[in-house]
């Protein structure tokens, strides 16, 4: 069994989702939450809250692998900068624990979960519930996105194991 | 005496400069270096190196205040994103130690050191050497920029103490 932590970074809210992947590829829900960062008194403090919240999750759930979304670059420089801060704080927290990190483009996550790269948020939520057997659990959007990237990593790793292709190659292909 | 750490964040190199400020406002050089991040095997590992290097400096020199450049937004979204990652990792490291952080725009730093907002790198280097009495010390550009933001913070704090204006107000005014 492998435990995967998915992160959907944001400077207002950061989604976190933890799943377990069995040897047969079956995925089980472990934990999901959205870290709310807007209550911090200033922007640096938001990043502090993000790191503290993430470390608490790493301590409690001890994931062996981490998956995180890359940034969809159809953004303004200002929003890219803010998102970069959140993502940088999250990556630094994970990498310092020597946990391997895999990055997936939004398009690849959608392709992996819904079968096409242009899926909307509702479809992603729907597939996350279906794959993790969570029909009635209320999932915040950021938490669902974090579970989605964790599931994508689980699928990519299984495909890599089956085909002998590296996950890096599969990510590029959007397989 | 107050010890100030200046940070010039970057995802390839991050400059770090430490100065002491005496009660009469006189500034003394303590330490400067550039953290080289390009040797890391991937981008997340660069952020890990940045945090480890920064924590080593915080441990060794125990600054009471931190000053950091804001981002000059005449950048592409791609470079803003990279810079944001580095800056986010640095801010998170500092804020978690509860050290107060002040942010200064490049224009304000130039204005404070050279007397006008359009100074070039050579002029900044020159003034850093002059103010810290470092005529012959070889300073890397990133380290000099980190000392420059630390000096700016020292000047702003002295002006704030003298005038009763907050440093936040002075920053906005570019005083």
PDB file of N, CA, C and O in Angstrom, chain B residues 98-167:
ATOM      1  N   UNK B  98       8.587  33.589  13.622  1.00  0.00           N
ATOM      2  CA  UNK B  98       7.971  34.778  14.247  1.00  0.00           C
ATOM      3  C   UNK B  98       8.904  35.985  14.210  1.00  0.00           C
ATOM      4  O   UNK B  98       8.887  36.827  15.101  1.00  0.00           O
ATOM      5  N   UNK B  99       9.742  36.078  13.180  1.00  0.00           N
ATOM      6  CA  UNK B  99      10.586  37.262  13.013  1.00  0.00           C
ATOM      7  C   UNK B  99       9.818  38.252  12.143  1.00  0.00           C
ATOM      8  O   UNK B  99       9.309  37.872  11.086  1.00  0.00           O
ATOM      9  N   UNK B 100       9.694  39.508  12.579  1.00  0.00           N
ATOM     10  CA  UNK B 100       8.935  40.469  11.770  1.00  0.00           C
ATOM     11  C   UNK B 100       9.585  40.720  10.407  1.00  0.00           C
ATOM     12  O   UNK B 100      10.814  40.822  10.306  1.00  0.00           O
ATOM     13  N   UNK B 101       8.737  40.810   9.372  1.00  0.00           N
ATOM     14  CA  UNK B 101       9.216  40.980   7.997  1.00  0.00           C
ATOM     15  C   UNK B 101       8.725  42.316   7.453  1.00  0.00           C
ATOM     16  O   UNK B 101       7.546  42.641   7.586  1.00  0.00           O
ATOM     17  N   UNK B 102       9.616  43.079   6.846  1.00  0.00           N
ATOM     18  CA  UNK B 102       9.217  44.293   6.140  1.00  0.00           C
ATOM     19  C   UNK B 102       9.559  44.122   4.670  1.00  0.00           C
ATOM     20  O   UNK B 102      10.612  43.582   4.325  1.00  0.00           O
ATOM     21  N   UNK B 103       8.659  44.618   3.806  1.00  0.00           N
ATOM     22  CA  UNK B 103       8.864  44.463   2.363  1.00  0.00           C
ATOM     23  C   UNK B 103       9.078  45.822   1.723  1.00  0.00           C
ATOM     24  O   UNK B 103       8.371  46.779   2.055  1.00  0.00           O
ATOM     25  N   UNK B 104      10.033  45.904   0.828  1.00  0.00           N
ATOM     26  CA  UNK B 104      10.353  47.175   0.163  1.00  0.00           C
ATOM     27  C   UNK B 104      10.406  46.983  -1.344  1.00  0.00           C
ATOM     28  O   UNK B 104      11.041  46.049  -1.835  1.00  0.00           O
ATOM     29  N   UNK B 105       9.771  47.912  -2.049  1.00  0.00           N
ATOM     30  CA  UNK B 105       9.802  47.880  -3.512  1.00  0.00           C
ATOM     31  C   UNK B 105      11.202  48.271  -3.997  1.00  0.00           C
ATOM     32  O   UNK B 105      11.884  49.077  -3.360  1.00  0.00           O
ATOM     33  N   UNK B 106      11.643  47.703  -5.126  1.00  0.00           N
ATOM     34  CA  UNK B 106      12.958  48.036  -5.678  1.00  0.00           C
ATOM     35  C   UNK B 106      13.170  49.555  -5.798  1.00  0.00           C
ATOM     36  O   UNK B 106      14.247  50.067  -5.492  1.00  0.00           O
ATOM     37  N   UNK B 107      12.137  50.247  -6.232  1.00  0.00           N
ATOM     38  CA  UNK B 107      12.205  51.700  -6.396  1.00  0.00           C
ATOM     39  C   UNK B 107      12.520  52.392  -5.063  1.00  0.00           C
ATOM     40  O   UNK B 107      13.290  53.349  -5.004  1.00  0.00           O
ATOM     41  N   UNK B 108      11.901  51.890  -3.988  1.00  0.00           N
ATOM     42  CA  UNK B 108      12.107  52.477  -2.659  1.00  0.00           C
ATOM     43  C   UNK B 108      13.540  52.218  -2.174  1.00  0.00           C
ATOM     44  O   UNK B 108      14.171  53.093  -1.580  1.00  0.00           O
ATOM     45  N   UNK B 109      14.046  51.043  -2.477  1.00  0.00           N
ATOM     46  CA  UNK B 109      15.419  50.700  -2.083  1.00  0.00           C
ATOM     47  C   UNK B 109      16.407  51.628  -2.801  1.00  0.00           C
ATOM     48  O   UNK B 109      17.327  52.179  -2.188  1.00  0.00           O
ATOM     49  N   UNK B 110      16.195  51.809  -4.095  1.00  0.00           N
ATOM     50  CA  UNK B 110      17.078  52.695  -4.867  1.00  0.00           C
ATOM     51  C   UNK B 110      17.004  54.125  -4.346  1.00  0.00           C
ATOM     52  O   UNK B 110      18.023  54.790  -4.155  1.00  0.00           O
ATOM     53  N   UNK B 111      15.771  54.578  -4.129  1.00  0.00           N
ATOM     54  CA  UNK B 111      15.559  55.928  -3.605  1.00  0.00           C
ATOM     55  C   UNK B 111      16.283  56.098  -2.261  1.00  0.00           C
ATOM     56  O   UNK B 111      16.943  57.119  -2.014  1.00  0.00           O
ATOM     57  N   UNK B 112      16.167  55.104  -1.419  1.00  0.00           N
ATOM     58  CA  UNK B 112      16.732  55.188  -0.075  1.00  0.00           C
ATOM     59  C   UNK B 112      18.263  55.202  -0.107  1.00  0.00           C
ATOM     60  O   UNK B 112      18.904  55.917   0.657  1.00  0.00           O
ATOM     61  N   UNK B 113      18.857  54.427  -1.017  1.00  0.00           N
ATOM     62  CA  UNK B 113      20.321  54.300  -1.018  1.00  0.00           C
ATOM     63  C   UNK B 113      21.000  55.327  -1.906  1.00  0.00           C
ATOM     64  O   UNK B 113      22.057  55.840  -1.563  1.00  0.00           O
ATOM     65  N   UNK B 114      20.417  55.590  -3.062  1.00  0.00           N
ATOM     66  CA  UNK B 114      21.100  56.425  -4.056  1.00  0.00           C
ATOM     67  C   UNK B 114      20.432  57.793  -4.182  1.00  0.00           C
ATOM     68  O   UNK B 114      21.015  58.724  -4.713  1.00  0.00           O
ATOM     69  N   UNK B 115      19.195  57.904  -3.703  1.00  0.00           N
ATOM     70  CA  UNK B 115      18.511  59.193  -3.744  1.00  0.00           C
ATOM     71  C   UNK B 115      17.596  59.357  -4.935  1.00  0.00           C
ATOM     72  O   UNK B 115      16.916  60.355  -5.060  1.00  0.00           O
ATOM     73  N   UNK B 116      17.591  58.356  -5.831  1.00  0.00           N
ATOM     74  CA  UNK B 116      16.578  58.389  -6.886  1.00  0.00           C
ATOM     75  C   UNK B 116      16.175  56.954  -7.249  1.00  0.00           C
ATOM     76  O   UNK B 116      16.955  56.010  -7.064  1.00  0.00           O
ATOM     77  N   UNK B 117      14.951  56.840  -7.752  1.00  0.00           N
ATOM     78  CA  UNK B 117      14.342  55.519  -7.942  1.00  0.00           C
ATOM     79  C   UNK B 117      14.858  54.754  -9.143  1.00  0.00           C
ATOM     80  O   UNK B 117      14.520  53.590  -9.332  1.00  0.00           O
ATOM     81  N   UNK B 118      15.724  55.396  -9.961  1.00  0.00           N
ATOM     82  CA  UNK B 118      16.145  54.750 -11.210  1.00  0.00           C
ATOM     83  C   UNK B 118      17.631  54.382 -11.212  1.00  0.00           C
ATOM     84  O   UNK B 118      18.243  54.250 -12.247  1.00  0.00           O
ATOM     85  N   UNK B 119      18.201  54.190 -10.021  1.00  0.00           N
ATOM     86  CA  UNK B 119      19.632  53.867  -9.938  1.00  0.00           C
ATOM     87  C   UNK B 119      19.931  52.507 -10.561  1.00  0.00           C
ATOM     88  O   UNK B 119      19.077  51.641 -10.596  1.00  0.00           O
ATOM     89  N   UNK B 120      21.149  52.323 -11.081  1.00  0.00           N
ATOM     90  CA  UNK B 120      21.498  51.013 -11.626  1.00  0.00           C
ATOM     91  C   UNK B 120      22.267  50.181 -10.588  1.00  0.00           C
ATOM     92  O   UNK B 120      22.574  50.638  -9.493  1.00  0.00           O
ATOM     93  N   UNK B 121      22.520  48.928 -10.971  1.00  0.00           N
ATOM     94  CA  UNK B 121      23.130  47.965 -10.040  1.00  0.00           C
ATOM     95  C   UNK B 121      24.481  48.458  -9.516  1.00  0.00           C
ATOM     96  O   UNK B 121      24.805  48.264  -8.344  1.00  0.00           O
ATOM     97  N   UNK B 122      25.271  49.075 -10.393  1.00  0.00           N
ATOM     98  CA  UNK B 122      26.607  49.534  -9.981  1.00  0.00           C
ATOM     99  C   UNK B 122      26.496  50.593  -8.886  1.00  0.00           C
ATOM    100  O   UNK B 122      27.268  50.588  -7.934  1.00  0.00           O
ATOM    101  N   UNK B 123      25.525  51.488  -9.047  1.00  0.00           N
ATOM    102  CA  UNK B 123      25.363  52.534  -8.037  1.00  0.00           C
ATOM    103  C   UNK B 123      24.936  51.937  -6.694  1.00  0.00           C
ATOM    104  O   UNK B 123      25.398  52.370  -5.640  1.00  0.00           O
ATOM    105  N   UNK B 124      24.051  50.970  -6.758  1.00  0.00           N
ATOM    106  CA  UNK B 124      23.606  50.296  -5.519  1.00  0.00           C
ATOM    107  C   UNK B 124      24.812  49.642  -4.831  1.00  0.00           C
ATOM    108  O   UNK B 124      25.060  49.841  -3.636  1.00  0.00           O
ATOM    109  N   UNK B 125      25.575  48.878  -5.614  1.00  0.00           N
ATOM    110  CA  UNK B 125      26.787  48.212  -5.083  1.00  0.00           C
ATOM    111  C   UNK B 125      27.709  49.232  -4.434  1.00  0.00           C
ATOM    112  O   UNK B 125      28.241  49.013  -3.344  1.00  0.00           O
ATOM    113  N   UNK B 126      27.916  50.347  -5.161  1.00  0.00           N
ATOM    114  CA  UNK B 126      28.811  51.385  -4.690  1.00  0.00           C
ATOM    115  C   UNK B 126      28.349  51.923  -3.335  1.00  0.00           C
ATOM    116  O   UNK B 126      29.138  52.071  -2.396  1.00  0.00           O
ATOM    117  N   UNK B 127      27.047  52.223  -3.227  1.00  0.00           N
ATOM    118  CA  UNK B 127      26.532  52.787  -1.981  1.00  0.00           C
ATOM    119  C   UNK B 127      26.565  51.775  -0.848  1.00  0.00           C
ATOM    120  O   UNK B 127      26.823  52.131   0.308  1.00  0.00           O
ATOM    121  N   UNK B 128      26.323  50.519  -1.162  1.00  0.00           N
ATOM    122  CA  UNK B 128      26.389  49.469  -0.125  1.00  0.00           C
ATOM    123  C   UNK B 128      27.801  49.407   0.451  1.00  0.00           C
ATOM    124  O   UNK B 128      28.004  49.383   1.669  1.00  0.00           O
ATOM    125  N   UNK B 129      28.810  49.432  -0.448  1.00  0.00           N
ATOM    126  CA  UNK B 129      30.214  49.423   0.006  1.00  0.00           C
ATOM    127  C   UNK B 129      30.529  50.630   0.867  1.00  0.00           C
ATOM    128  O   UNK B 129      31.200  50.527   1.905  1.00  0.00           O
ATOM    129  N   UNK B 130      30.046  51.769   0.395  1.00  0.00           N
ATOM    130  CA  UNK B 130      30.344  53.025   1.076  1.00  0.00           C
ATOM    131  C   UNK B 130      29.711  53.042   2.470  1.00  0.00           C
ATOM    132  O   UNK B 130      30.377  53.349   3.477  1.00  0.00           O
ATOM    133  N   UNK B 131      28.438  52.698   2.526  1.00  0.00           N
ATOM    134  CA  UNK B 131      27.698  52.772   3.792  1.00  0.00           C
ATOM    135  C   UNK B 131      28.196  51.750   4.805  1.00  0.00           C
ATOM    136  O   UNK B 131      28.150  51.979   6.015  1.00  0.00           O
ATOM    137  N   UNK B 132      28.680  50.622   4.302  1.00  0.00           N
ATOM    138  CA  UNK B 132      29.128  49.566   5.223  1.00  0.00           C
ATOM    139  C   UNK B 132      30.649  49.527   5.342  1.00  0.00           C
ATOM    140  O   UNK B 132      31.194  48.637   6.004  1.00  0.00           O
ATOM    141  N   UNK B 133      31.306  50.489   4.684  1.00  0.00           N
ATOM    142  CA  UNK B 133      32.758  50.562   4.765  1.00  0.00           C
ATOM    143  C   UNK B 133      33.431  49.268   4.308  1.00  0.00           C
ATOM    144  O   UNK B 133      34.211  48.651   5.033  1.00  0.00           O
ATOM    145  N   UNK B 134      33.084  48.877   3.101  1.00  0.00           N
ATOM    146  CA  UNK B 134      33.615  47.633   2.532  1.00  0.00           C
ATOM    147  C   UNK B 134      34.335  47.926   1.223  1.00  0.00           C
ATOM    148  O   UNK B 134      33.969  47.382   0.177  1.00  0.00           O
ATOM    149  N   UNK B 135      35.337  48.787   1.218  1.00  0.00           N
ATOM    150  CA  UNK B 135      35.896  49.231  -0.069  1.00  0.00           C
ATOM    151  C   UNK B 135      36.464  48.103  -0.913  1.00  0.00           C
ATOM    152  O   UNK B 135      36.367  48.140  -2.140  1.00  0.00           O
ATOM    153  N   UNK B 136      37.029  47.103  -0.273  1.00  0.00           N
ATOM    154  CA  UNK B 136      37.742  46.099  -1.082  1.00  0.00           C
ATOM    155  C   UNK B 136      37.133  44.706  -1.048  1.00  0.00           C
ATOM    156  O   UNK B 136      37.649  43.779  -1.656  1.00  0.00           O
ATOM    157  N   UNK B 137      36.050  44.571  -0.295  1.00  0.00           N
ATOM    158  CA  UNK B 137      35.425  43.253  -0.220  1.00  0.00           C
ATOM    159  C   UNK B 137      34.715  42.952  -1.540  1.00  0.00           C
ATOM    160  O   UNK B 137      34.007  43.798  -2.069  1.00  0.00           O
ATOM    161  N   UNK B 138      34.966  41.765  -2.074  1.00  0.00           N
ATOM    162  CA  UNK B 138      34.256  41.360  -3.280  1.00  0.00           C
ATOM    163  C   UNK B 138      32.828  40.947  -2.865  1.00  0.00           C
ATOM    164  O   UNK B 138      32.643  40.078  -2.023  1.00  0.00           O
ATOM    165  N   UNK B 139      31.876  41.621  -3.439  1.00  0.00           N
ATOM    166  CA  UNK B 139      30.477  41.340  -3.112  1.00  0.00           C
ATOM    167  C   UNK B 139      29.782  40.779  -4.343  1.00  0.00           C
ATOM    168  O   UNK B 139      29.801  41.399  -5.397  1.00  0.00           O
ATOM    169  N   UNK B 140      29.136  39.642  -4.196  1.00  0.00           N
ATOM    170  CA  UNK B 140      28.313  39.162  -5.315  1.00  0.00           C
ATOM    171  C   UNK B 140      27.092  40.057  -5.456  1.00  0.00           C
ATOM    172  O   UNK B 140      26.595  40.612  -4.474  1.00  0.00           O
ATOM    173  N   UNK B 141      26.610  40.170  -6.681  1.00  0.00           N
ATOM    174  CA  UNK B 141      25.498  41.091  -6.943  1.00  0.00           C
ATOM    175  C   UNK B 141      24.293  40.785  -6.054  1.00  0.00           C
ATOM    176  O   UNK B 141      23.676  41.696  -5.485  1.00  0.00           O
ATOM    177  N   UNK B 142      23.959  39.505  -5.907  1.00  0.00           N
ATOM    178  CA  UNK B 142      22.780  39.155  -5.102  1.00  0.00           C
ATOM    179  C   UNK B 142      23.000  39.467  -3.630  1.00  0.00           C
ATOM    180  O   UNK B 142      22.086  39.884  -2.929  1.00  0.00           O
ATOM    181  N   UNK B 143      24.224  39.251  -3.166  1.00  0.00           N
ATOM    182  CA  UNK B 143      24.536  39.564  -1.768  1.00  0.00           C
ATOM    183  C   UNK B 143      24.460  41.075  -1.541  1.00  0.00           C
ATOM    184  O   UNK B 143      23.944  41.535  -0.507  1.00  0.00           O
ATOM    185  N   UNK B 144      24.962  41.862  -2.508  1.00  0.00           N
ATOM    186  CA  UNK B 144      24.892  43.320  -2.392  1.00  0.00           C
ATOM    187  C   UNK B 144      23.432  43.790  -2.357  1.00  0.00           C
ATOM    188  O   UNK B 144      23.074  44.674  -1.578  1.00  0.00           O
ATOM    189  N   UNK B 145      22.587  43.185  -3.180  1.00  0.00           N
ATOM    190  CA  UNK B 145      21.170  43.557  -3.186  1.00  0.00           C
ATOM    191  C   UNK B 145      20.503  43.211  -1.859  1.00  0.00           C
ATOM    192  O   UNK B 145      19.616  43.941  -1.386  1.00  0.00           O
ATOM    193  N   UNK B 146      20.919  42.119  -1.262  1.00  0.00           N
ATOM    194  CA  UNK B 146      20.363  41.732   0.042  1.00  0.00           C
ATOM    195  C   UNK B 146      20.801  42.725   1.124  1.00  0.00           C
ATOM    196  O   UNK B 146      20.002  43.126   1.977  1.00  0.00           O
ATOM    197  N   UNK B 147      22.069  43.157   1.067  1.00  0.00           N
ATOM    198  CA  UNK B 147      22.539  44.184   2.011  1.00  0.00           C
ATOM    199  C   UNK B 147      21.791  45.496   1.771  1.00  0.00           C
ATOM    200  O   UNK B 147      21.477  46.224   2.719  1.00  0.00           O
ATOM    201  N   UNK B 148      21.501  45.790   0.507  1.00  0.00           N
ATOM    202  CA  UNK B 148      20.804  47.036   0.169  1.00  0.00           C
ATOM    203  C   UNK B 148      19.409  47.084   0.795  1.00  0.00           C
ATOM    204  O   UNK B 148      19.000  48.118   1.330  1.00  0.00           O
ATOM    205  N   UNK B 149      18.692  45.970   0.772  1.00  0.00           N
ATOM    206  CA  UNK B 149      17.341  45.982   1.354  1.00  0.00           C
ATOM    207  C   UNK B 149      17.422  46.044   2.886  1.00  0.00           C
ATOM    208  O   UNK B 149      16.604  46.698   3.542  1.00  0.00           O
ATOM    209  N   UNK B 150      18.460  45.417   3.458  1.00  0.00           N
ATOM    210  CA  UNK B 150      18.668  45.520   4.912  1.00  0.00           C
ATOM    211  C   UNK B 150      18.978  46.969   5.299  1.00  0.00           C
ATOM    212  O   UNK B 150      18.433  47.496   6.284  1.00  0.00           O
ATOM    213  N   UNK B 151      19.835  47.650   4.519  1.00  0.00           N
ATOM    214  CA  UNK B 151      20.161  49.064   4.777  1.00  0.00           C
ATOM    215  C   UNK B 151      18.921  49.947   4.636  1.00  0.00           C
ATOM    216  O   UNK B 151      18.709  50.869   5.425  1.00  0.00           O
ATOM    217  N   UNK B 152      18.117  49.660   3.618  1.00  0.00           N
ATOM    218  CA  UNK B 152      16.883  50.432   3.424  1.00  0.00           C
ATOM    219  C   UNK B 152      15.996  50.317   4.660  1.00  0.00           C
ATOM    220  O   UNK B 152      15.443  51.300   5.154  1.00  0.00           O
ATOM    221  N   UNK B 153      15.872  49.098   5.164  1.00  0.00           N
ATOM    222  CA  UNK B 153      15.050  48.892   6.353  1.00  0.00           C
ATOM    223  C   UNK B 153      15.623  49.664   7.552  1.00  0.00           C
ATOM    224  O   UNK B 153      14.875  50.264   8.326  1.00  0.00           O
ATOM    225  N   UNK B 154      16.948  49.663   7.671  1.00  0.00           N
ATOM    226  CA  UNK B 154      17.582  50.424   8.765  1.00  0.00           C
ATOM    227  C   UNK B 154      17.258  51.910   8.631  1.00  0.00           C
ATOM    228  O   UNK B 154      16.876  52.573   9.608  1.00  0.00           O
ATOM    229  N   UNK B 155      17.353  52.445   7.414  1.00  0.00           N
ATOM    230  CA  UNK B 155      17.071  53.869   7.189  1.00  0.00           C
ATOM    231  C   UNK B 155      15.613  54.184   7.474  1.00  0.00           C
ATOM    232  O   UNK B 155      15.280  55.182   8.106  1.00  0.00           O
ATOM    233  N   UNK B 156      14.736  53.320   6.978  1.00  0.00           N
ATOM    234  CA  UNK B 156      13.295  53.538   7.161  1.00  0.00           C
ATOM    235  C   UNK B 156      12.940  53.499   8.641  1.00  0.00           C
ATOM    236  O   UNK B 156      12.131  54.299   9.114  1.00  0.00           O
ATOM    237  N   UNK B 157      13.520  52.555   9.363  1.00  0.00           N
ATOM    238  CA  UNK B 157      13.215  52.438  10.794  1.00  0.00           C
ATOM    239  C   UNK B 157      13.688  53.681  11.526  1.00  0.00           C
ATOM    240  O   UNK B 157      12.994  54.204  12.403  1.00  0.00           O
ATOM    241  N   UNK B 158      14.891  54.189  11.148  1.00  0.00           N
ATOM    242  CA  UNK B 158      15.417  55.403  11.790  1.00  0.00           C
ATOM    243  C   UNK B 158      14.519  56.595  11.472  1.00  0.00           C
ATOM    244  O   UNK B 158      14.185  57.386  12.356  1.00  0.00           O
ATOM    245  N   UNK B 159      14.091  56.700  10.194  1.00  0.00           N
ATOM    246  CA  UNK B 159      13.209  57.808   9.807  1.00  0.00           C
ATOM    247  C   UNK B 159      11.876  57.706  10.545  1.00  0.00           C
ATOM    248  O   UNK B 159      11.328  58.710  11.018  1.00  0.00           O
ATOM    249  N   UNK B 160      11.376  56.482  10.652  1.00  0.00           N
ATOM    250  CA  UNK B 160      10.100  56.279  11.344  1.00  0.00           C
ATOM    251  C   UNK B 160      10.227  56.704  12.810  1.00  0.00           C
ATOM    252  O   UNK B 160       9.351  57.376  13.355  1.00  0.00           O
ATOM    253  N   UNK B 161      11.344  56.340  13.449  1.00  0.00           N
ATOM    254  CA  UNK B 161      11.551  56.686  14.856  1.00  0.00           C
ATOM    255  C   UNK B 161      11.644  58.207  15.016  1.00  0.00           C
ATOM    256  O   UNK B 161      11.115  58.783  15.962  1.00  0.00           O
ATOM    257  N   UNK B 162      12.308  58.869  14.034  1.00  0.00           N
ATOM    258  CA  UNK B 162      12.540  60.304  14.126  1.00  0.00           C
ATOM    259  C   UNK B 162      11.252  61.095  13.873  1.00  0.00           C
ATOM    260  O   UNK B 162      10.987  62.095  14.513  1.00  0.00           O
ATOM    261  N   UNK B 163      10.461  60.642  12.903  1.00  0.00           N
ATOM    262  CA  UNK B 163       9.305  61.427  12.475  1.00  0.00           C
ATOM    263  C   UNK B 163       8.003  60.977  13.119  1.00  0.00           C
ATOM    264  O   UNK B 163       7.002  61.675  13.038  1.00  0.00           O
ATOM    265  N   UNK B 164       8.012  59.793  13.719  1.00  0.00           N
ATOM    266  CA  UNK B 164       6.772  59.273  14.291  1.00  0.00           C
ATOM    267  C   UNK B 164       5.848  58.675  13.238  1.00  0.00           C
ATOM    268  O   UNK B 164       4.744  58.241  13.551  1.00  0.00           O
ATOM    269  N   UNK B 165       6.294  58.648  11.958  1.00  0.00           N
ATOM    270  CA  UNK B 165       5.493  58.004  10.910  1.00  0.00           C
ATOM    271  C   UNK B 165       5.782  56.506  10.929  1.00  0.00           C
ATOM    272  O   UNK B 165       6.878  56.086  11.284  1.00  0.00           O
ATOM    273  N   UNK B 166       4.808  55.709  10.527  1.00  0.00           N
ATOM    274  CA  UNK B 166       5.036  54.267  10.491  1.00  0.00           C
ATOM    275  C   UNK B 166       5.906  53.932   9.284  1.00  0.00           C
ATOM    276  O   UNK B 166       5.895  54.639   8.272  1.00  0.00           O
ATOM    277  N   UNK B 167       6.669  52.836   9.382  1.00  0.00           N
ATOM    278  CA  UNK B 167       7.489  52.419   8.228  1.00  0.00           C
ATOM    279  C   UNK B 167       6.585  52.042   7.058  1.00  0.00           C
ATOM    280  O   UNK B 167       6.967  52.224   5.904  1.00  0.00           O
TER     281      UNK B 167
END
